Short mmCIF file of C-alpha atoms and ligand atoms in Angstrom, two decimals:
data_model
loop_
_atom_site.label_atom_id
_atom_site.label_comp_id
_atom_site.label_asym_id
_atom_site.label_seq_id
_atom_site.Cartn_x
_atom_site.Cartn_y
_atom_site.Cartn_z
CA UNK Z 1384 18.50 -19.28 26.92
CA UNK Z 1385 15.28 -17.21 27.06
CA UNK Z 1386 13.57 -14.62 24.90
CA UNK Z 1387 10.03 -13.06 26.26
CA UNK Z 1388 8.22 -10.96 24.47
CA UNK Z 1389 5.44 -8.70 26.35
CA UNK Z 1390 2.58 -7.29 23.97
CA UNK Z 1391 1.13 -4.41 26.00
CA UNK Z 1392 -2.39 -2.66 24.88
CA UNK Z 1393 -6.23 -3.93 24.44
CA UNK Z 1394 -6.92 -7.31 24.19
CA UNK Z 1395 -3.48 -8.79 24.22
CA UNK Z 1396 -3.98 -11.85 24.08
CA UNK Z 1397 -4.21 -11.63 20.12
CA UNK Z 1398 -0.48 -11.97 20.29
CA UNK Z 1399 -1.45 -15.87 20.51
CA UNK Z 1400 -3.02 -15.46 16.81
CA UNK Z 1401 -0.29 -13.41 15.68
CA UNK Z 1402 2.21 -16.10 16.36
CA UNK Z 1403 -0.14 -18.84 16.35
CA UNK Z 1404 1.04 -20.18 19.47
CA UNK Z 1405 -2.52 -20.56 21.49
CA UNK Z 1406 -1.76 -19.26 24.99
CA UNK Z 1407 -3.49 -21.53 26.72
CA UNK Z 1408 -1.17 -24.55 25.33
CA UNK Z 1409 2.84 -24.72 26.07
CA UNK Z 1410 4.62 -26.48 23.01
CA UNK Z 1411 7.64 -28.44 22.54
CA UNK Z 1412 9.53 -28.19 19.04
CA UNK Z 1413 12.39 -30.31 17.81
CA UNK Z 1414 15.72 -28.16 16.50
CA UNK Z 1415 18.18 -31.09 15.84
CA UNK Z 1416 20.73 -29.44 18.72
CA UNK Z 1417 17.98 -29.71 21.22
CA UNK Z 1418 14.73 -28.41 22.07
CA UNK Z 1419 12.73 -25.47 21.57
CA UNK Z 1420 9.67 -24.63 24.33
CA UNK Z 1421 6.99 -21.77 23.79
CA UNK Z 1422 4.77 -20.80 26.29
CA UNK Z 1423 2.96 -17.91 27.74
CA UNK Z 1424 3.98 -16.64 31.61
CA UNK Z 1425 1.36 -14.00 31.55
CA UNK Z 1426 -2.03 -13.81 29.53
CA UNK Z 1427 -4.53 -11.04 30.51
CA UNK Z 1428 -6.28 -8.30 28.07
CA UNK Z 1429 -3.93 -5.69 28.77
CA UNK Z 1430 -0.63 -7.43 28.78
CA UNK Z 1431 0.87 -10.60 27.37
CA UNK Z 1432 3.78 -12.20 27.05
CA UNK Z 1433 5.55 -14.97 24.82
CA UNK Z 1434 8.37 -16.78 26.07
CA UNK Z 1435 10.93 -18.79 23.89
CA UNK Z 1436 13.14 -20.96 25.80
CA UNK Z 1437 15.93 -23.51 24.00
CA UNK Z 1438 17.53 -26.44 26.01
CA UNK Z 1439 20.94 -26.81 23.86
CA UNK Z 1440 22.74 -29.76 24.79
CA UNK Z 1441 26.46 -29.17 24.77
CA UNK Z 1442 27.50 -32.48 24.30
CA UNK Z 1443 26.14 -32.57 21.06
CA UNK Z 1444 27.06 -29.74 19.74
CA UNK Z 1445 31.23 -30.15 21.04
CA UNK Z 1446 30.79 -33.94 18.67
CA UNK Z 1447 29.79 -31.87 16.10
CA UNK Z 1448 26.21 -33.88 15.34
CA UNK Z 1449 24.57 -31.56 14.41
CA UNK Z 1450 24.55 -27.84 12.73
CA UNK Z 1451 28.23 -28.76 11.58
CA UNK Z 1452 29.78 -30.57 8.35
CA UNK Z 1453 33.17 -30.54 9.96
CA UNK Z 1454 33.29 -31.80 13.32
CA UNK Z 1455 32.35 -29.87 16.38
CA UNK Z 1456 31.89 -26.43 16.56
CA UNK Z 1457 32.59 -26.15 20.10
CA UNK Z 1458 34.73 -27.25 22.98
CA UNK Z 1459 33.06 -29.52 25.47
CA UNK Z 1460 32.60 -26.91 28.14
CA UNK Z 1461 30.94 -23.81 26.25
CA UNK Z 1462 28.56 -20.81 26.70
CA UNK Z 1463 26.10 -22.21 23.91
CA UNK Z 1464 23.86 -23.34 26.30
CA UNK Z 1465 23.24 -20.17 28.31
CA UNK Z 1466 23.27 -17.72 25.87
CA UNK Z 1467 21.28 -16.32 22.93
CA UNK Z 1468 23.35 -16.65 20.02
CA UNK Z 1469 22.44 -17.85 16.46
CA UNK Z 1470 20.51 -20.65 17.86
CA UNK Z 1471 18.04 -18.47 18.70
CA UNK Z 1472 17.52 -17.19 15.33
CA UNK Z 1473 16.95 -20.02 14.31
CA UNK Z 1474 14.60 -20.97 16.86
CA UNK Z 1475 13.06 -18.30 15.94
CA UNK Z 1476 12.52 -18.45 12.62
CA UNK Z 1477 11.48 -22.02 12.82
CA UNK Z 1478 8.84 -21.40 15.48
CA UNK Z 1479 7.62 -18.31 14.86
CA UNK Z 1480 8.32 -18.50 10.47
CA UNK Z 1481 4.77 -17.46 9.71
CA UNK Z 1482 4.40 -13.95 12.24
CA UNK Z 1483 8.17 -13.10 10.87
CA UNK Z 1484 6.93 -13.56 7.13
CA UNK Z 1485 3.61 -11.18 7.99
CA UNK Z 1486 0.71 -13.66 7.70
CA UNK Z 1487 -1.65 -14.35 10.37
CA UNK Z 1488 -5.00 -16.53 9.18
CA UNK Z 1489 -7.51 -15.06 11.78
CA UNK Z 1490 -6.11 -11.88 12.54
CA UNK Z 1491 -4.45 -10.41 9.14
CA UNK Z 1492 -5.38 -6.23 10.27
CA UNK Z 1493 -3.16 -6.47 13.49
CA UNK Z 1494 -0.01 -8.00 11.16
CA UNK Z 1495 -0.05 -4.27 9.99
CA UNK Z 1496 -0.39 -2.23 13.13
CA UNK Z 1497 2.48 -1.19 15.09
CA UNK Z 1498 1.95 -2.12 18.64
CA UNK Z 1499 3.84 -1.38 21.75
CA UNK Z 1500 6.10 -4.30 22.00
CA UNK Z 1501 8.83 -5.32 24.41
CA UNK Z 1502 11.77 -7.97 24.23
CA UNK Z 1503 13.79 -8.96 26.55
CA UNK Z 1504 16.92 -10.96 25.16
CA UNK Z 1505 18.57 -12.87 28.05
CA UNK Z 1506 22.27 -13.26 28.59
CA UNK Z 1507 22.97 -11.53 24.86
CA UNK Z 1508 26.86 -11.82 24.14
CA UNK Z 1509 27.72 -8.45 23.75
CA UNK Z 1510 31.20 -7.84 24.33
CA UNK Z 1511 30.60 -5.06 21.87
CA UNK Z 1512 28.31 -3.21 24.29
CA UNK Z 1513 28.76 0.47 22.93
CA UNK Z 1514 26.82 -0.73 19.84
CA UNK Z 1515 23.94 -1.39 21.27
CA UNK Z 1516 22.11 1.37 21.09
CA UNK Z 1517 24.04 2.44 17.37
CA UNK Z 1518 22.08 -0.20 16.16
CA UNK Z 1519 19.03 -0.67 18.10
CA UNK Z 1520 17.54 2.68 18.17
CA UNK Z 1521 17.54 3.79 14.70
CA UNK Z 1522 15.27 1.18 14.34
CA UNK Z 1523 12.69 2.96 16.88
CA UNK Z 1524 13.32 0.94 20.03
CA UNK Z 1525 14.48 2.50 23.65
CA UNK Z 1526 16.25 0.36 25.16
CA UNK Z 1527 17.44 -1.03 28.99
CA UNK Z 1528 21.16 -2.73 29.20
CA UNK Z 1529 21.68 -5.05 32.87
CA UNK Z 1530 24.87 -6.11 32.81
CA UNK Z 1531 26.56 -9.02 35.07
CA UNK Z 1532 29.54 -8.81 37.15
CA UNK Z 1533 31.97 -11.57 36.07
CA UNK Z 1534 32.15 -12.71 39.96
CA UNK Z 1535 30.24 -11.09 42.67
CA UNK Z 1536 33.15 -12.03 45.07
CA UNK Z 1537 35.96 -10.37 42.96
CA UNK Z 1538 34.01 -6.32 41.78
CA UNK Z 1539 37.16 -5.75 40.58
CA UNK Z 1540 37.04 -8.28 37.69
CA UNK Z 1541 34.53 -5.91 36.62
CA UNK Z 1542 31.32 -6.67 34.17
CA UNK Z 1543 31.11 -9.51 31.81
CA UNK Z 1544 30.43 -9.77 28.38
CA UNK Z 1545 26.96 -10.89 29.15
CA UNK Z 1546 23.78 -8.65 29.45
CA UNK Z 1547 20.10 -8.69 29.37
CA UNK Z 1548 18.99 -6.37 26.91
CA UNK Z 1549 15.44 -5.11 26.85
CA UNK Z 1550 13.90 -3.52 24.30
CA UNK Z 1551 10.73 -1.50 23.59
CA UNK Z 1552 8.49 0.04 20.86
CA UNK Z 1553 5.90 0.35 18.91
CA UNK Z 1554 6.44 -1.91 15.93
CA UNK Z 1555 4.90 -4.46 13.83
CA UNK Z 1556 5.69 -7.88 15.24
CA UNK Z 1557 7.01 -9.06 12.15
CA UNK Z 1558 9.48 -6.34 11.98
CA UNK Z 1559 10.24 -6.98 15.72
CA UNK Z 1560 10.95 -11.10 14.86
CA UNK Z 1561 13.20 -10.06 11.64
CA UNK Z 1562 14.99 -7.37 13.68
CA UNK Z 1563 16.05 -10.04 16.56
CA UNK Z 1564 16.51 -12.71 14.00
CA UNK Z 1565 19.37 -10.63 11.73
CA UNK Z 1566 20.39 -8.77 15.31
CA UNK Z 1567 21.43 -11.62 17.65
CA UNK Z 1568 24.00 -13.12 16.04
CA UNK Z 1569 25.46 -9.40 14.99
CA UNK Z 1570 26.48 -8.91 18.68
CA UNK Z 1571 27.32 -13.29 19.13
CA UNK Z 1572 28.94 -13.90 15.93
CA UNK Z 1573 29.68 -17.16 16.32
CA UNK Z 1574 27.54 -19.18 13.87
CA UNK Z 1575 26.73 -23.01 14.83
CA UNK Z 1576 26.44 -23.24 11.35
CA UNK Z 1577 29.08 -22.93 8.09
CA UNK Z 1578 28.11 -19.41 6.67
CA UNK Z 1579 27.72 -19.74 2.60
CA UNK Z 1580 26.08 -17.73 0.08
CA UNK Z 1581 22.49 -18.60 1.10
CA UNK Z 1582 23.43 -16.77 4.32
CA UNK Z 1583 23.30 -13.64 2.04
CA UNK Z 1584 19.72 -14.17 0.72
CA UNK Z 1585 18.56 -14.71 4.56
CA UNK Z 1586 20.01 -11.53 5.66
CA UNK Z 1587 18.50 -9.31 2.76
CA UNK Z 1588 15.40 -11.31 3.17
CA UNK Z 1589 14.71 -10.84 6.98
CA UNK Z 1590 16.50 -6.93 6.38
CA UNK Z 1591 13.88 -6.15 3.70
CA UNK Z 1592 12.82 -2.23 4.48
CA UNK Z 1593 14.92 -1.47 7.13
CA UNK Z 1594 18.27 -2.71 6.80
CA UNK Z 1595 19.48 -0.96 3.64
CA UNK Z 1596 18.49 2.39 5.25
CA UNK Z 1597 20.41 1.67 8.74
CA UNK Z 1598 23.01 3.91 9.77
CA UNK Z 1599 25.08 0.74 10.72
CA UNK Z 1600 24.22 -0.83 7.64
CA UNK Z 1601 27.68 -2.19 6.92
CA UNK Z 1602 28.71 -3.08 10.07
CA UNK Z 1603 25.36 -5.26 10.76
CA UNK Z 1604 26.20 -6.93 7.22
CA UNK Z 1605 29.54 -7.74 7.80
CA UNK Z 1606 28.96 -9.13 11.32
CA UNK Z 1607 26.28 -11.11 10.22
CA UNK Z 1608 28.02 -12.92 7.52
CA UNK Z 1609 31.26 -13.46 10.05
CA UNK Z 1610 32.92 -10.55 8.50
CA UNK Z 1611 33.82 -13.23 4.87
CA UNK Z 1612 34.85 -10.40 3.19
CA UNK Z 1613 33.71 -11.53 -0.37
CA UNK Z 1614 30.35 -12.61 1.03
CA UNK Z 1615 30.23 -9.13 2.89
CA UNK Z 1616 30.83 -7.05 -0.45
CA UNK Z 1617 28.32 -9.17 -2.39
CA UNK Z 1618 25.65 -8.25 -0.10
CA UNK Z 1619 27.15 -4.88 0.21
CA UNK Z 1620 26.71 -4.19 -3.69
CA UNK Z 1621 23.27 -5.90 -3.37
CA UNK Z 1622 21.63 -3.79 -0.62
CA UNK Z 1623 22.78 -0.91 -1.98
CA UNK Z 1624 21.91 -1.55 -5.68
CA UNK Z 1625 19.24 1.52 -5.22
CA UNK Z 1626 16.33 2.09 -8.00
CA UNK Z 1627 17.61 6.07 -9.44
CA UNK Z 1628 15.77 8.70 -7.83
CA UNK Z 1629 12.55 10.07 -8.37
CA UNK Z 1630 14.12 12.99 -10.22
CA UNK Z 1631 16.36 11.31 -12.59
CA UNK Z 1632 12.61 9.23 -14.11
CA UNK Z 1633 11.07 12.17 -14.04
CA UNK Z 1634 13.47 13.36 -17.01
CA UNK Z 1635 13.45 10.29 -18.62
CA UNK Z 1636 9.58 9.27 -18.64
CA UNK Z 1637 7.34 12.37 -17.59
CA UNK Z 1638 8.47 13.86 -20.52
CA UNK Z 1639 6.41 17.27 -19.70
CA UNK Z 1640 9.16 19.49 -18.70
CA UNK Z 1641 9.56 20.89 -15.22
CA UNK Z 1642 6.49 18.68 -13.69
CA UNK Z 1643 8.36 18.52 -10.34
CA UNK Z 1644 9.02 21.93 -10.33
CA UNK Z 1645 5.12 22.54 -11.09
CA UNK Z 1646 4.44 19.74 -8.19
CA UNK Z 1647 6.41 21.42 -5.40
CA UNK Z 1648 5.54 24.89 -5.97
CA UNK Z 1649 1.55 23.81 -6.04
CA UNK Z 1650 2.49 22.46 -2.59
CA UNK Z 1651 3.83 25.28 -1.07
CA UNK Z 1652 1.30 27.72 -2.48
CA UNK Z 1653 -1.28 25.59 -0.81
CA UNK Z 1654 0.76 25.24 2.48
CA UNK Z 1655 1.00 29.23 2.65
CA UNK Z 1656 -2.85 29.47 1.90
CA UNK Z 1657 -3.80 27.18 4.73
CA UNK Z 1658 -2.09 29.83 7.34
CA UNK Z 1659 0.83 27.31 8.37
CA UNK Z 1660 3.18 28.97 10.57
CA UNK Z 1661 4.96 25.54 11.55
CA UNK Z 1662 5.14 22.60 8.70
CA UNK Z 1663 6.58 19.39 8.37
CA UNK Z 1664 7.75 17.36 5.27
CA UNK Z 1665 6.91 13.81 5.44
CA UNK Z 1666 9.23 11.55 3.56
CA UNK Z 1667 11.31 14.18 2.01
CA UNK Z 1668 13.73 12.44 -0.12
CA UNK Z 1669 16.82 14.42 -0.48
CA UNK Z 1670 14.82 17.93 0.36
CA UNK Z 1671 13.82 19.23 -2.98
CA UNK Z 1672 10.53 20.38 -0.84
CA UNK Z 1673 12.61 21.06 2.29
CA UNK Z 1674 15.10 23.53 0.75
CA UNK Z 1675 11.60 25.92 -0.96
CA UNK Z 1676 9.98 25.60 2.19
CA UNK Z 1677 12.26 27.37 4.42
CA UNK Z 1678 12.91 30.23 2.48
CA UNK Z 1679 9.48 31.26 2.70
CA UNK Z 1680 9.44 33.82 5.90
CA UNK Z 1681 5.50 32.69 6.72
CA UNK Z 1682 7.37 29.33 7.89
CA UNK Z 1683 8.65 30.08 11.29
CA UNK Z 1684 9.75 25.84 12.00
CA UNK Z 1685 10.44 23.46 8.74
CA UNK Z 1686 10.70 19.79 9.55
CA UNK Z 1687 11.46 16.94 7.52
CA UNK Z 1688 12.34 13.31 7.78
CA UNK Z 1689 12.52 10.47 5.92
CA UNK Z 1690 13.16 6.67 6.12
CA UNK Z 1691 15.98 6.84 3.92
CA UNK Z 1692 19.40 7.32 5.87
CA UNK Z 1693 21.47 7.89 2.52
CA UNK Z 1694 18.62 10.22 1.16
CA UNK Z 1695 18.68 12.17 4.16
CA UNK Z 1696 22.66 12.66 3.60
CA UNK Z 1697 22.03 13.62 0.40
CA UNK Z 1698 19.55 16.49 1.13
CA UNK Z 1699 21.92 17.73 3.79
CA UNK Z 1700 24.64 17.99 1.36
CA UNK Z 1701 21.88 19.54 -0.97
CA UNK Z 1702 20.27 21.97 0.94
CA UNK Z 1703 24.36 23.25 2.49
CA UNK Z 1704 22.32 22.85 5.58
CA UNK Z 1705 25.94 24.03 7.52
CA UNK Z 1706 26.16 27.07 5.46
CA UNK Z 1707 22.69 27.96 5.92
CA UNK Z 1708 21.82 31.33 7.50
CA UNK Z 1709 21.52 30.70 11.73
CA UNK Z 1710 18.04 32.05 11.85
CA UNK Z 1711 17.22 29.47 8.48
CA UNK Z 1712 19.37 27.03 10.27
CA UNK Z 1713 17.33 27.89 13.53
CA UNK Z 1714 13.76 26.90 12.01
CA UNK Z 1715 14.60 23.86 10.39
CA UNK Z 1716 14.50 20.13 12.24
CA UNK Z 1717 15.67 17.28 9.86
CA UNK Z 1718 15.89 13.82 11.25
CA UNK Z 1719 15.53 10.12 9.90
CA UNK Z 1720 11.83 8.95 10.80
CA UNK Z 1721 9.30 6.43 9.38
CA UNK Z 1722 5.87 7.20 8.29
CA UNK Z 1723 3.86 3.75 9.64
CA UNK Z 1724 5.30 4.43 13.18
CA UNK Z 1725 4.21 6.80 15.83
CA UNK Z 1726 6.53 9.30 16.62
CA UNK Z 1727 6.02 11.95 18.76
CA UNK Z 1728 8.40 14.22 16.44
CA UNK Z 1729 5.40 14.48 13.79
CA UNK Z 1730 2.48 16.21 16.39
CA UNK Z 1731 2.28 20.00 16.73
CA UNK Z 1732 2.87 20.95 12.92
CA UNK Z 1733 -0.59 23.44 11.41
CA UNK Z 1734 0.37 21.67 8.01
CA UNK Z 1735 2.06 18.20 6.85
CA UNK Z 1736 2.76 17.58 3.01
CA UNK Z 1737 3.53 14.34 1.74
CA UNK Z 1738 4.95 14.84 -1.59
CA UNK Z 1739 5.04 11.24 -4.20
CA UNK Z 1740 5.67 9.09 -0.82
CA UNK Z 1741 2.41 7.26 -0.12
CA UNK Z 1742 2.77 5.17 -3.71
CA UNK Z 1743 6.70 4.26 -2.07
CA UNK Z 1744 4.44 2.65 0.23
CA UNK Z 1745 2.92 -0.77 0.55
CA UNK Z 1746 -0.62 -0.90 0.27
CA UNK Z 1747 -1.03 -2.71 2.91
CA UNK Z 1748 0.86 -0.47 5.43
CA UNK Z 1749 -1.18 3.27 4.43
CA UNK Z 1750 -3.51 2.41 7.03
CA UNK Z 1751 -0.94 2.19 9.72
CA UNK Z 1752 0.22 5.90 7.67
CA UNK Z 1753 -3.61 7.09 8.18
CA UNK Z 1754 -3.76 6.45 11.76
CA UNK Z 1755 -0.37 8.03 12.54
CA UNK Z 1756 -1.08 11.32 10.41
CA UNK Z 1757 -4.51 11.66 10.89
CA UNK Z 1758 -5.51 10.07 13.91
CA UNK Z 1759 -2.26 11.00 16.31
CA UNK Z 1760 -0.74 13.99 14.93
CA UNK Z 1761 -3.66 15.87 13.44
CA UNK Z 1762 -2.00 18.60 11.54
CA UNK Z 1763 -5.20 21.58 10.60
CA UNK Z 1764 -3.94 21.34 6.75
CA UNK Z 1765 -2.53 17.92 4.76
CA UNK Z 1766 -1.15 17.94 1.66
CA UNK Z 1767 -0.74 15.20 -0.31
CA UNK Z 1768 -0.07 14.12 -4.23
CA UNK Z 1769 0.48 11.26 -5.97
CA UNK Z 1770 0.93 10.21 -9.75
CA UNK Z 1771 -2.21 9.71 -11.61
CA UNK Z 1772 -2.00 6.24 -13.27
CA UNK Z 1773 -4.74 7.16 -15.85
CA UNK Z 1774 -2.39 9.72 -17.41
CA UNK Z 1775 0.41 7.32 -17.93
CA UNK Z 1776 -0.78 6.47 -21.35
CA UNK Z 1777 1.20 9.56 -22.11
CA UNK Z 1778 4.61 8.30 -21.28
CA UNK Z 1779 5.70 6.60 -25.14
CA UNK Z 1780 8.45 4.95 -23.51
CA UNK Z 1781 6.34 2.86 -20.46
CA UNK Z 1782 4.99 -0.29 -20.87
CA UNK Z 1783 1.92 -1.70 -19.83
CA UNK Z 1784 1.43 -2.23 -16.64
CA UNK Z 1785 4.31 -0.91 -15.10
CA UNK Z 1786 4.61 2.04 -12.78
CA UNK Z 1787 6.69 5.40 -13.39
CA UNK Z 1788 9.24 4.32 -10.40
CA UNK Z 1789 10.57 0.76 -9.79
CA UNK Z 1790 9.91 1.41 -6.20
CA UNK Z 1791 6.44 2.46 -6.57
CA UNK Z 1792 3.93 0.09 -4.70
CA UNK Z 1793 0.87 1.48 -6.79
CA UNK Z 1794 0.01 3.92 -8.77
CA UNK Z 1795 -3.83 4.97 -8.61
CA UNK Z 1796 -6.54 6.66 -10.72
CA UNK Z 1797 -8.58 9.57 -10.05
CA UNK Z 1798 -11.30 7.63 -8.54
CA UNK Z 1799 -9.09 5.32 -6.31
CA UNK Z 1800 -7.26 8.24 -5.14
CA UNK Z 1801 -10.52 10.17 -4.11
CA UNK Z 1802 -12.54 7.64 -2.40
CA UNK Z 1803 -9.22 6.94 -0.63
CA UNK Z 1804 -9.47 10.34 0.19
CA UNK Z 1805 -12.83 10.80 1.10
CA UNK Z 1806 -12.37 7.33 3.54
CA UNK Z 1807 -9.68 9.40 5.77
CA UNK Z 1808 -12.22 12.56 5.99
CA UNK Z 1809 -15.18 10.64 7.18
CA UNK Z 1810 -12.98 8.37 9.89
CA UNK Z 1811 -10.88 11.41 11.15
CA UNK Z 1812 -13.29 14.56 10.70
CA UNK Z 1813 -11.51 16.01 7.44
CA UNK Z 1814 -13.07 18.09 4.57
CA UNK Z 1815 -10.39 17.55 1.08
CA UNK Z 1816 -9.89 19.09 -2.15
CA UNK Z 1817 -8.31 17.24 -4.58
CA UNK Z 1818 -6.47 19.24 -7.31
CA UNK Z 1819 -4.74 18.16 -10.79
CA UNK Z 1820 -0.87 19.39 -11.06
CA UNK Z 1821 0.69 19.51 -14.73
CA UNK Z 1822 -0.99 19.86 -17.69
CA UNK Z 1823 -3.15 17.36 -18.76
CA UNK Z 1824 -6.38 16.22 -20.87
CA UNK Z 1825 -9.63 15.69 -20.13
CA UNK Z 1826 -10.16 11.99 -20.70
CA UNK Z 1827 -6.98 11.16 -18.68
CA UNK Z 1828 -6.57 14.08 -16.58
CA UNK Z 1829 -3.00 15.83 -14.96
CA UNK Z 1830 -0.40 13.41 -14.61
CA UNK Z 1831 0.22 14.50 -10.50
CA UNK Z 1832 -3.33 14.81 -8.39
CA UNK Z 1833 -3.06 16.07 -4.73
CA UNK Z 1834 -5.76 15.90 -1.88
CA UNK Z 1835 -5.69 18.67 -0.40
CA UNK Z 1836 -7.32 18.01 3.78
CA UNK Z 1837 -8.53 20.62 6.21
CA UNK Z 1838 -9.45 19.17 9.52
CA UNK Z 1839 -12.88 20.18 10.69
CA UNK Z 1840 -13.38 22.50 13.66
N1 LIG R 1144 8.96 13.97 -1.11
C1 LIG R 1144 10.18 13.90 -1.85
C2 LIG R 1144 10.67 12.49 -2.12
C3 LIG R 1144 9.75 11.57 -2.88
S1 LIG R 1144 10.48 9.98 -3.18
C4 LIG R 1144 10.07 14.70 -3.16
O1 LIG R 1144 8.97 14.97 -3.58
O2 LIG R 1144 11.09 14.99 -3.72
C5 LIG R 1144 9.73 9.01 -1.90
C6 LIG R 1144 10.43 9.10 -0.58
O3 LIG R 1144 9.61 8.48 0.40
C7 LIG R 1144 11.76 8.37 -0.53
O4 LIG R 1144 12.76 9.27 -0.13
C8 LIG R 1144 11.54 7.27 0.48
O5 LIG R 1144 12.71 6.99 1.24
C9 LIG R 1144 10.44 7.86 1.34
N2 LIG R 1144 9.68 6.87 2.09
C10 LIG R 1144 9.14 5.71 1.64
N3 LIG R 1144 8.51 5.07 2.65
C11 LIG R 1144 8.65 5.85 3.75
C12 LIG R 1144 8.24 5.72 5.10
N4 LIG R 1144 7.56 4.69 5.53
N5 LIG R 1144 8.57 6.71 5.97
C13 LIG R 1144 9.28 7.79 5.55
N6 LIG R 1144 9.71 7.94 4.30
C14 LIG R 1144 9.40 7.00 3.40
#
């Protein structure tokens, strides 16, 4: 069984330090049901590609030696060897542990960056072909299904269960290596190994930022765990044990009344004043933005998006978007999106606000954010805001060093948050403004500040 993947770009062959596999040296590792081979079919600077090839021996596996506790798994004559099934995921988790967990010694910036990546999965069991795409592209990737006839002397027998799948995006590697690891065996469920309650730690470990918000959520989780129906629920309850919404903290800590009212009508004020005719809301939570920004008649297209699949439900419930007028219905575009990857959905907007979303974000990851808003979709006006951690002294009930979310990443002060600022304007040819929002003192400031960016003509 076989699994390539092609890195496509400017000097490629960095893919070697990324999974520090060096391309110029074809390995052999030991898995205990056979053997594991990496090696690299194709090294130039614009295109490379990793192969991952297991030899399973059958033999083993059908006398239960190894992966088992009770006897063998499998009868004597069985697929395991030609197909990419749970073995792979472990394969590739034990070869490739380090890329999947984000580190990389000599090349740490390129762990961040998305990059146009391409696997090809070889001979996937997939007898559950129609979800393919339900759970592949939410997650960004386009994908190409080849399927097999089961005999090419009998047509009529029609296709197998057995396809190459192919898929393609731009994505951070790790995220590509944990998507393939928890994917494969959702399509070839049967485990070569007894599935127990560590199973459930792996999945929400390798599903970290993407699985909780997948449309298919449940379906992944209960495939993944062999559909044990007390394992599934515990997982269930765990993935979806969310932190309470921005909103309901905002009553209980910021105890200034109305601050997010104050926030979001500061940040349409300043999207009318820029000129905006077409505006997009990045990250947009469950619409509170959304819903003020297409009333206004200026506005002639609204679009939002967020990472969040149930927040996006929640905003459409919010917002009535079915009972909306047609021509309100007509300007607005909401769809589930992520921030740190291109997507050509973001470019053509005069103004992009980014309300309390960049602190949801990993610190290591805004640069990715930068490039994409900045540097590919170039809006004329960005707003963004953020809390100001100096003014959290204010808050009686916080503690020391904690944030004003659980989810928050960060929380800066006024000088962090302007020389961040001030960085984006020099690299992508911005002037900014940065405001307070709320009312605040002057040792400590506001407790919200927001940059507000004008690209230069
Ligand atoms: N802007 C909204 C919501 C703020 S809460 C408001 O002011 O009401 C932060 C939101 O950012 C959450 O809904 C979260 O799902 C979203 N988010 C975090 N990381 C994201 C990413 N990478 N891409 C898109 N949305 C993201």
């Amino acid at each position: 069984m076989l699994l390539t993947i092609n890195y496509t770009g400017q000097k490629t062959q960095d893919l070697g330090y990324l999974l520090h596999k060096n391309p110029m040296r074809p390995q052999e590792f030991e898995l205990g049901y056979g053997k594991a081979y990496v090696f690299y079919p194709e090294v130039s600077d614009e295109s490379t590609t990793v192969a991952l090839l297991l030899d399973i021996n059958p033999i083993d596996l059908a006398r239960g030696k190894i992966g088992s506790t009770d006897g063998g798994l499998f009868d004597y004559v069985n697929d395991r060897p030609y197909v990419c099934s749970s073995f792979m995921s472990t394969a590739i988790s034990k070869v490739f542990g380090t890329a999947m967990s984000g580190r990389s010694k000599e090349r740490q910036e390129l762990v961040d960056i998305p990059l146009f990546l391409t696997a090809k999965i070889h001979m996937l069991f997939a007898p559950n072909q129609s979800m393919i795409p339900e759970i592949f592209e939410p997650l960004g990737y386009s994908i190409e299904v080849e399927t097999y006839l089961n005999d090419d002397k009998f047509p009529d027998w029609g296709n197998s269960n057995y396809v190459d799948l192919t898929l393609s995006g731009t994505v951070r590697l790790q995220d590509l290596l944990n998507h393939l690891y928890t994917l494969i065996p959702v399509f070839d469920s049967k485990k070569h190994y007894y599935i127990a309650n560590d199973e459930i730690e792996k999945l929400l470990s390798h599903g970290e930022g993407w699985l909780k918000e997948h449309p298919k959520c449940e379906y992944i989780t209960s495939r993944y765990l062999n559909r044990r129906r007390s394992l599934v629920n515990k997982a269930l309850l765990q993935l979806l044990d969310e932190p309470e919404s921005d909103e309901d903290k905002t009553d209980e800590k910021e105890k200034k009344p109305n601050l997010n009212q104050t926030r979001l009508k500061a940040v349409v004020d300043e999207a009318l004043s820029s000129g905006a005719r077409t505006v997009i809301d990045m990250g947009c939570g469950e619409g509170n933005l959304t819903r003020l920004l297409i009333k206004e008649k200026q506005f002639i297209k609204v679009a939002a998006f967020d990472v969040s699949f149930t927040s996006l439900e929640r905003a459409k419930s919010k917002m009535k978007v079915d009972k909306l007028h047609e021509t309100i219905q007509n300007k607005l575009d909401l769809f589930q999106g992520s921030l740190t990857y291109r997507d050509k959905r973001f470019e053509g907007f005069d103004c992009a606000c980014v309300v309390e979303v960049i602190e949801h974000m990993d610190e290591s990851r805004l640069s990715a954010f930068t490039q994409i808003l900045f540097g590919f979709s170039k809006p004329k006006a960005v707003i963004i805001t953020t809390p100001n951690a100096e003014y959290n002294i204010n808050y009686e009930n916080m503690e020391e060093n904690t944030f004003r979310h659980s989810d928050h990443r960060f929380e800066w002060d006024r000088v962090q948050f302007t020389n961040w600022a001030e960085d984006i304007c020099e690299k992508y040819g911005y002037k900014v403004e940065i405001k307070e929002i709320g009312d605040g003192d002057e040792e400590n400031g506001a407790p919200t500040q927001m940059g507000v960016f004008t690209l230069c003509e």
